[in-house]
Amino acid sequence: MKRPFARRGRTPGTLSPADQAAVDAFRALLTAVRDPQPWTPGSGGDIALRVGPFVERAQTRPGDDHGPDQIAVALVHPDTGHAAAYLHGHQLRYTERGWLHCETSAILGAWQPGYAPLTHAAANLPLPDDLGMKRAHYGVHVEARQADGTGRTLLRLGPYFQTWVASHDADHLNTELAGRAATVLPGFTVTAKDALFDVSNHESYTDPYLTDVAALLADALAAG
């Protein structure tokens, strides 16, 4: 005699808390994709942007000087604000990327939690080496070079978040160097130039803001 198949489990129509959470997350995802919340430059708040086939959460940096088509952003873990987010974000390389230049055409809109399943973090994947965005940190390096090309870096200033400020300080330092040529390191050509800010070596930099960079240069030359 055949017995009818009896389905074990919950009463039809009821969901476990885990299943209900999955359904809610899916509904939030659909809402975020179908109805993105508008975002405009200068409005503040985190944003959602495309990074390859993924969507990531990012924080904006006010004051970037590349116009309305490009802003500075920092990618952050989708659960930013929770204690475990920093550790997981560090493991997946979120915390080491620094500020990046982002085309505003890649921005989907204001960040919504519904985007979280589309992130690298949700897939437990590290951020790739190539994010399609250049770093938005800038620095100024004062370098002493001999005729054979050997030498050393005397001073690193940064980070700068606006290219024109870095260029202004580099020009100012080169003017200072030209004016005190007789006291600059003998046998060396000393110049200041724009450079990318090395986030992994940030401890070697001196913050240039609210600081007399000419005085920093004098100290660096004295330490020679």
PDB file of C-alpha atoms in Angstrom:
ATOM      1  CA  MET A   1       0.000   0.000   0.000  1.00  0.00           C
ATOM      2  CA  LYS A   2       1.353   3.377  -0.965  1.00  0.00           C
ATOM      3  CA  ARG A   3       1.538   5.967   1.708  1.00  0.00           C
ATOM      4  CA  PRO A   4       0.981   9.589   0.707  1.00  0.00           C
ATOM      5  CA  PHE A   5       4.118  11.718   1.008  1.00  0.00           C
ATOM      6  CA  ALA A   6       3.929  13.674   4.221  1.00  0.00           C
ATOM      7  CA  ARG A   7       5.885  16.941   4.201  1.00  0.00           C
ATOM      8  CA  ARG A   8       7.627  17.509   7.461  1.00  0.00           C
ATOM      9  CA  GLY A   9       8.295  20.949   8.779  1.00  0.00           C
ATOM     10  CA  ARG A  10       6.371  24.055   9.556  1.00  0.00           C
ATOM     11  CA  THR A  11       2.753  24.819   8.945  1.00  0.00           C
ATOM     12  CA  PRO A  12       2.187  25.866   5.314  1.00  0.00           C
ATOM     13  CA  GLY A  13       2.530  29.590   4.942  1.00  0.00           C
ATOM     14  CA  THR A  14       4.835  30.130   7.900  1.00  0.00           C
ATOM     15  CA  LEU A  15       8.519  30.945   7.584  1.00  0.00           C
ATOM     16  CA  SER A  16      11.370  30.419   9.952  1.00  0.00           C
ATOM     17  CA  PRO A  17      13.130  33.578  11.164  1.00  0.00           C
ATOM     18  CA  ALA A  18      16.059  32.749   8.843  1.00  0.00           C
ATOM     19  CA  ASP A  19      13.779  32.283   5.842  1.00  0.00           C
ATOM     20  CA  GLN A  20      11.905  35.468   6.676  1.00  0.00           C
ATOM     21  CA  ALA A  21      15.200  37.376   6.882  1.00  0.00           C
ATOM     22  CA  ALA A  22      16.181  36.029   3.444  1.00  0.00           C
ATOM     23  CA  VAL A  23      12.849  37.083   1.981  1.00  0.00           C
ATOM     24  CA  ASP A  24      13.131  40.540   3.527  1.00  0.00           C
ATOM     25  CA  ALA A  25      16.666  40.937   2.171  1.00  0.00           C
ATOM     26  CA  PHE A  26      15.518  39.934  -1.301  1.00  0.00           C
ATOM     27  CA  ARG A  27      12.630  42.388  -1.195  1.00  0.00           C
ATOM     28  CA  ALA A  28      14.992  45.145  -0.052  1.00  0.00           C
ATOM     29  CA  LEU A  29      17.317  44.272  -2.924  1.00  0.00           C
ATOM     30  CA  LEU A  30      14.511  44.516  -5.463  1.00  0.00           C
ATOM     31  CA  THR A  31      13.408  47.833  -4.002  1.00  0.00           C
ATOM     32  CA  ALA A  32      16.943  49.248  -4.154  1.00  0.00           C
ATOM     33  CA  VAL A  33      17.489  48.128  -7.753  1.00  0.00           C
ATOM     34  CA  ARG A  34      14.056  49.160  -9.036  1.00  0.00           C
ATOM     35  CA  ASP A  35      13.762  52.385  -7.093  1.00  0.00           C
ATOM     36  CA  PRO A  36      17.224  53.908  -6.491  1.00  0.00           C
ATOM     37  CA  GLN A  37      17.263  56.904  -4.199  1.00  0.00           C
ATOM     38  CA  PRO A  38      18.611  59.985  -5.975  1.00  0.00           C
ATOM     39  CA  TRP A  39      21.970  61.466  -5.030  1.00  0.00           C
ATOM     40  CA  THR A  40      23.576  64.698  -6.175  1.00  0.00           C
ATOM     41  CA  PRO A  41      27.141  65.961  -5.591  1.00  0.00           C
ATOM     42  CA  GLY A  42      27.396  67.827  -2.318  1.00  0.00           C
ATOM     43  CA  SER A  43      24.304  66.244  -0.826  1.00  0.00           C
ATOM     44  CA  GLY A  44      26.328  64.106   1.583  1.00  0.00           C
ATOM     45  CA  GLY A  45      25.504  60.585   2.694  1.00  0.00           C
ATOM     46  CA  ASP A  46      26.926  57.283   1.491  1.00  0.00           C
ATOM     47  CA  ILE A  47      26.460  56.247  -2.110  1.00  0.00           C
ATOM     48  CA  ALA A  48      26.105  53.030  -4.092  1.00  0.00           C
ATOM     49  CA  LEU A  49      28.384  52.659  -7.074  1.00  0.00           C
ATOM     50  CA  ARG A  50      29.249  50.021  -9.634  1.00  0.00           C
ATOM     51  CA  VAL A  51      32.603  48.254  -9.287  1.00  0.00           C
ATOM     52  CA  GLY A  52      32.728  45.782 -12.151  1.00  0.00           C
ATOM     53  CA  PRO A  53      29.766  43.407 -11.766  1.00  0.00           C
ATOM     54  CA  PHE A  54      29.377  44.340  -8.097  1.00  0.00           C
ATOM     55  CA  VAL A  55      27.799  47.256  -6.235  1.00  0.00           C
ATOM     56  CA  GLU A  56      29.727  48.838  -3.363  1.00  0.00           C
ATOM     57  CA  ARG A  57      29.057  51.306  -0.604  1.00  0.00           C
ATOM     58  CA  ALA A  58      31.203  54.434  -0.626  1.00  0.00           C
ATOM     59  CA  GLN A  59      31.663  57.615   1.353  1.00  0.00           C
ATOM     60  CA  THR A  60      32.270  60.864  -0.498  1.00  0.00           C
ATOM     61  CA  ARG A  61      35.042  63.365   0.066  1.00  0.00           C
ATOM     62  CA  PRO A  62      33.900  66.987  -0.173  1.00  0.00           C
ATOM     63  CA  GLY A  63      36.153  69.509  -1.841  1.00  0.00           C
ATOM     64  CA  ASP A  64      37.661  67.413  -4.616  1.00  0.00           C
ATOM     65  CA  ASP A  65      38.565  69.653  -7.536  1.00  0.00           C
ATOM     66  CA  HIS A  66      37.734  67.532 -10.545  1.00  0.00           C
ATOM     67  CA  GLY A  67      34.346  69.030 -11.301  1.00  0.00           C
ATOM     68  CA  PRO A  68      30.870  67.516 -11.276  1.00  0.00           C
ATOM     69  CA  ASP A  69      31.807  64.494 -13.398  1.00  0.00           C
ATOM     70  CA  GLN A  70      34.353  63.090 -10.952  1.00  0.00           C
ATOM     71  CA  ILE A  71      34.444  63.001  -7.160  1.00  0.00           C
ATOM     72  CA  ALA A  72      36.614  61.439  -4.481  1.00  0.00           C
ATOM     73  CA  VAL A  73      35.227  58.429  -2.611  1.00  0.00           C
ATOM     74  CA  ALA A  74      36.349  55.750  -0.171  1.00  0.00           C
ATOM     75  CA  LEU A  75      34.864  52.269  -0.430  1.00  0.00           C
ATOM     76  CA  VAL A  76      33.566  50.964   2.878  1.00  0.00           C
ATOM     77  CA  HIS A  77      32.202  47.640   4.076  1.00  0.00           C
ATOM     78  CA  PRO A  78      28.410  47.465   3.570  1.00  0.00           C
ATOM     79  CA  ASP A  79      27.891  46.864   7.300  1.00  0.00           C
ATOM     80  CA  THR A  80      29.921  49.934   8.291  1.00  0.00           C
ATOM     81  CA  GLY A  81      28.743  51.088  11.683  1.00  0.00           C
ATOM     82  CA  HIS A  82      28.766  47.611  13.193  1.00  0.00           C
ATOM     83  CA  ALA A  83      31.690  46.348  15.241  1.00  0.00           C
ATOM     84  CA  ALA A  84      32.472  43.352  13.006  1.00  0.00           C
ATOM     85  CA  ALA A  85      32.472  45.403   9.799  1.00  0.00           C
ATOM     86  CA  TYR A  86      35.946  46.865  10.275  1.00  0.00           C
ATOM     87  CA  LEU A  87      37.623  43.484  10.789  1.00  0.00           C
ATOM     88  CA  HIS A  88      35.820  41.889   7.847  1.00  0.00           C
ATOM     89  CA  GLY A  89      36.505  44.968   5.736  1.00  0.00           C
ATOM     90  CA  HIS A  90      40.192  44.800   6.600  1.00  0.00           C
ATOM     91  CA  GLN A  91      40.314  41.136   5.589  1.00  0.00           C
ATOM     92  CA  LEU A  92      38.705  41.953   2.241  1.00  0.00           C
ATOM     93  CA  ARG A  93      40.976  44.988   1.574  1.00  0.00           C
ATOM     94  CA  TYR A  94      38.347  47.676   2.025  1.00  0.00           C
ATOM     95  CA  THR A  95      40.371  49.614   4.597  1.00  0.00           C
ATOM     96  CA  GLU A  96      43.581  49.824   2.547  1.00  0.00           C
ATOM     97  CA  ARG A  97      42.250  51.409  -0.613  1.00  0.00           C
ATOM     98  CA  GLY A  98      42.158  55.031   0.540  1.00  0.00           C
ATOM     99  CA  TRP A  99      40.366  57.788  -1.358  1.00  0.00           C
ATOM    100  CA  LEU A 100      39.675  57.139  -5.028  1.00  0.00           C
ATOM    101  CA  HIS A 101      38.584  59.176  -8.014  1.00  0.00           C
ATOM    102  CA  CYS A 102      35.130  58.040  -9.105  1.00  0.00           C
ATOM    103  CA  GLU A 103      33.217  58.944 -12.246  1.00  0.00           C
ATOM    104  CA  THR A 104      29.770  60.091 -11.200  1.00  0.00           C
ATOM    105  CA  SER A 105      28.321  57.995 -14.050  1.00  0.00           C
ATOM    106  CA  ALA A 106      29.163  54.906 -11.943  1.00  0.00           C
ATOM    107  CA  ILE A 107      26.957  56.058  -9.059  1.00  0.00           C
ATOM    108  CA  LEU A 108      23.611  54.286  -8.785  1.00  0.00           C
ATOM    109  CA  GLY A 109      22.253  56.609  -6.118  1.00  0.00           C
ATOM    110  CA  ALA A 110      22.210  56.931  -2.354  1.00  0.00           C
ATOM    111  CA  TRP A 111      23.268  53.807  -0.477  1.00  0.00           C
ATOM    112  CA  GLN A 112      20.463  51.509   0.652  1.00  0.00           C
ATOM    113  CA  PRO A 113      20.977  48.365   2.782  1.00  0.00           C
ATOM    114  CA  GLY A 114      19.225  46.425   0.026  1.00  0.00           C
ATOM    115  CA  TYR A 115      22.382  46.701  -2.099  1.00  0.00           C
ATOM    116  CA  ALA A 116      24.432  44.743   0.465  1.00  0.00           C
ATOM    117  CA  PRO A 117      23.973  41.294  -1.198  1.00  0.00           C
ATOM    118  CA  LEU A 118      25.583  42.685  -4.366  1.00  0.00           C
ATOM    119  CA  THR A 119      28.887  43.615  -2.703  1.00  0.00           C
ATOM    120  CA  HIS A 120      32.207  41.787  -2.656  1.00  0.00           C
ATOM    121  CA  ALA A 121      31.776  41.475   1.115  1.00  0.00           C
ATOM    122  CA  ALA A 122      28.527  39.534   0.707  1.00  0.00           C
ATOM    123  CA  ALA A 123      30.345  37.107  -1.592  1.00  0.00           C
ATOM    124  CA  ASN A 124      33.267  37.034   0.869  1.00  0.00           C
ATOM    125  CA  LEU A 125      35.576  38.164  -1.930  1.00  0.00           C
ATOM    126  CA  PRO A 126      38.426  40.655  -1.527  1.00  0.00           C
ATOM    127  CA  LEU A 127      38.300  43.838  -3.550  1.00  0.00           C
ATOM    128  CA  PRO A 128      40.301  43.399  -6.776  1.00  0.00           C
ATOM    129  CA  ASP A 129      43.607  45.159  -7.416  1.00  0.00           C
ATOM    130  CA  ASP A 130      42.098  47.093 -10.309  1.00  0.00           C
ATOM    131  CA  LEU A 131      38.960  48.929  -9.229  1.00  0.00           C
ATOM    132  CA  GLY A 132      38.893  51.098 -12.335  1.00  0.00           C
ATOM    133  CA  MET A 133      39.521  54.165 -10.143  1.00  0.00           C
ATOM    134  CA  LYS A 134      42.749  56.040  -9.491  1.00  0.00           C
ATOM    135  CA  ARG A 135      43.751  57.056  -5.997  1.00  0.00           C
ATOM    136  CA  ALA A 136      42.664  60.505  -4.944  1.00  0.00           C
ATOM    137  CA  HIS A 137      45.441  60.967  -2.398  1.00  0.00           C
ATOM    138  CA  TYR A 138      48.281  63.230  -3.458  1.00  0.00           C
ATOM    139  CA  GLY A 139      51.597  64.045  -1.903  1.00  0.00           C
ATOM    140  CA  VAL A 140      54.620  66.270  -2.318  1.00  0.00           C
ATOM    141  CA  HIS A 141      58.060  64.671  -2.152  1.00  0.00           C
ATOM    142  CA  VAL A 142      61.243  66.695  -1.620  1.00  0.00           C
ATOM    143  CA  GLU A 143      64.049  64.654  -3.147  1.00  0.00           C
ATOM    144  CA  ALA A 144      67.823  65.085  -3.126  1.00  0.00           C
ATOM    145  CA  ARG A 145      69.554  63.580  -6.151  1.00  0.00           C
ATOM    146  CA  GLN A 146      73.197  63.311  -7.141  1.00  0.00           C
ATOM    147  CA  ALA A 147      74.455  63.491 -10.727  1.00  0.00           C
ATOM    148  CA  ASP A 148      74.417  59.684 -11.034  1.00  0.00           C
ATOM    149  CA  GLY A 149      70.718  59.577 -10.106  1.00  0.00           C
ATOM    150  CA  THR A 150      71.185  58.217  -6.623  1.00  0.00           C
ATOM    151  CA  GLY A 151      69.725  60.032  -3.670  1.00  0.00           C
ATOM    152  CA  ARG A 152      67.022  60.033  -1.083  1.00  0.00           C
ATOM    153  CA  THR A 153      63.704  61.597  -0.139  1.00  0.00           C
ATOM    154  CA  LEU A 154      64.139  64.305   2.477  1.00  0.00           C
ATOM    155  CA  LEU A 155      60.500  65.149   3.133  1.00  0.00           C
ATOM    156  CA  ARG A 156      57.095  63.717   2.323  1.00  0.00           C
ATOM    157  CA  LEU A 157      53.994  65.885   2.687  1.00  0.00           C
ATOM    158  CA  GLY A 158      50.456  64.571   2.508  1.00  0.00           C
ATOM    159  CA  PRO A 159      47.813  63.567   2.079  1.00  0.00           C
ATOM    160  CA  TYR A 160      46.430  66.240  -0.188  1.00  0.00           C
ATOM    161  CA  PHE A 161      42.909  65.790  -1.487  1.00  0.00           C
ATOM    162  CA  GLN A 162      43.115  68.499  -4.139  1.00  0.00           C
ATOM    163  CA  THR A 163      45.723  68.401  -6.877  1.00  0.00           C
ATOM    164  CA  TRP A 164      46.047  72.167  -7.101  1.00  0.00           C
ATOM    165  CA  VAL A 165      46.953  72.446  -3.409  1.00  0.00           C
ATOM    166  CA  ALA A 166      49.719  69.859  -3.807  1.00  0.00           C
ATOM    167  CA  SER A 167      51.026  71.658  -6.897  1.00  0.00           C
ATOM    168  CA  HIS A 168      50.904  75.009  -5.085  1.00  0.00           C
ATOM    169  CA  ASP A 169      52.972  73.676  -2.169  1.00  0.00           C
ATOM    170  CA  ALA A 170      55.472  72.017  -4.534  1.00  0.00           C
ATOM    171  CA  ASP A 171      55.930  75.302  -6.411  1.00  0.00           C
ATOM    172  CA  HIS A 172      56.312  77.174  -3.114  1.00  0.00           C
ATOM    173  CA  LEU A 173      59.000  74.768  -1.913  1.00  0.00           C
ATOM    174  CA  ASN A 174      60.883  74.949  -5.215  1.00  0.00           C
ATOM    175  CA  THR A 175      60.871  78.738  -4.922  1.00  0.00           C
ATOM    176  CA  GLU A 176      62.313  78.405  -1.411  1.00  0.00           C
ATOM    177  CA  LEU A 177      64.973  76.014  -2.712  1.00  0.00           C
ATOM    178  CA  ALA A 178      65.935  78.370  -5.525  1.00  0.00           C
ATOM    179  CA  GLY A 179      66.288  81.254  -3.075  1.00  0.00           C
ATOM    180  CA  ARG A 180      68.637  79.393  -0.784  1.00  0.00           C
ATOM    181  CA  ALA A 181      70.704  77.495  -3.359  1.00  0.00           C
ATOM    182  CA  ALA A 182      73.931  78.143  -1.464  1.00  0.00           C
ATOM    183  CA  THR A 183      72.670  76.381   1.656  1.00  0.00           C
ATOM    184  CA  VAL A 184      71.058  73.408  -0.032  1.00  0.00           C
ATOM    185  CA  LEU A 185      72.898  70.084   0.346  1.00  0.00           C
ATOM    186  CA  PRO A 186      76.251  70.282  -1.493  1.00  0.00           C
ATOM    187  CA  GLY A 187      76.531  67.820  -4.363  1.00  0.00           C
ATOM    188  CA  PHE A 188      72.770  67.264  -4.520  1.00  0.00           C
ATOM    189  CA  THR A 189      69.975  68.691  -6.630  1.00  0.00           C
ATOM    190  CA  VAL A 190      66.986  69.148  -4.352  1.00  0.00           C
ATOM    191  CA  THR A 191      63.532  69.485  -5.858  1.00  0.00           C
ATOM    192  CA  ALA A 192      59.936  69.238  -4.713  1.00  0.00           C
ATOM    193  CA  LYS A 193      57.432  67.455  -6.937  1.00  0.00           C
ATOM    194  CA  ASP A 194      53.881  66.168  -6.938  1.00  0.00           C
ATOM    195  CA  ALA A 195      53.512  62.460  -6.228  1.00  0.00           C
ATOM    196  CA  LEU A 196      50.873  59.909  -5.415  1.00  0.00           C
ATOM    197  CA  PHE A 197      50.277  59.528  -1.709  1.00  0.00           C
ATOM    198  CA  ASP A 198      51.499  56.103  -0.594  1.00  0.00           C
ATOM    199  CA  VAL A 199      48.766  54.947   1.800  1.00  0.00           C
ATOM    200  CA  SER A 200      50.756  51.905   2.932  1.00  0.00           C
ATOM    201  CA  ASN A 201      53.638  54.210   3.933  1.00  0.00           C
ATOM    202  CA  HIS A 202      51.492  56.932   5.469  1.00  0.00           C
ATOM    203  CA  GLU A 203      53.580  57.130   8.662  1.00  0.00           C
ATOM    204  CA  SER A 204      56.480  58.682   6.712  1.00  0.00           C
ATOM    205  CA  TYR A 205      54.346  61.687   5.685  1.00  0.00           C
ATOM    206  CA  THR A 206      53.860  64.986   7.465  1.00  0.00           C
ATOM    207  CA  ASP A 207      50.385  66.501   7.345  1.00  0.00           C
ATOM    208  CA  PRO A 208      50.752  69.785   5.409  1.00  0.00           C
ATOM    209  CA  TYR A 209      47.535  71.411   6.574  1.00  0.00           C
ATOM    210  CA  LEU A 210      47.756  74.389   8.940  1.00  0.00           C
ATOM    211  CA  THR A 211      51.548  74.015   8.733  1.00  0.00           C
ATOM    212  CA  ASP A 212      54.333  76.222   7.351  1.00  0.00           C
ATOM    213  CA  VAL A 213      55.727  73.930   4.661  1.00  0.00           C
ATOM    214  CA  ALA A 214      58.770  76.188   4.247  1.00  0.00           C
ATOM    215  CA  ALA A 215      59.654  75.575   7.903  1.00  0.00           C
ATOM    216  CA  LEU A 216      59.258  71.841   7.361  1.00  0.00           C
ATOM    217  CA  LEU A 217      61.607  72.104   4.395  1.00  0.00           C
ATOM    218  CA  ALA A 218      64.191  73.976   6.477  1.00  0.00           C
ATOM    219  CA  ASP A 219      64.074  71.276   9.158  1.00  0.00           C
ATOM    220  CA  ALA A 220      64.445  68.556   6.514  1.00  0.00           C
ATOM    221  CA  LEU A 221      67.476  70.268   4.974  1.00  0.00           C
ATOM    222  CA  ALA A 222      69.037  70.761   8.379  1.00  0.00           C
ATOM    223  CA  ALA A 223      68.599  67.053   9.124  1.00  0.00           C
ATOM    224  CA  GLY A 224      70.005  66.445   5.596  1.00  0.00           C
TER     225      GLY A 224
END
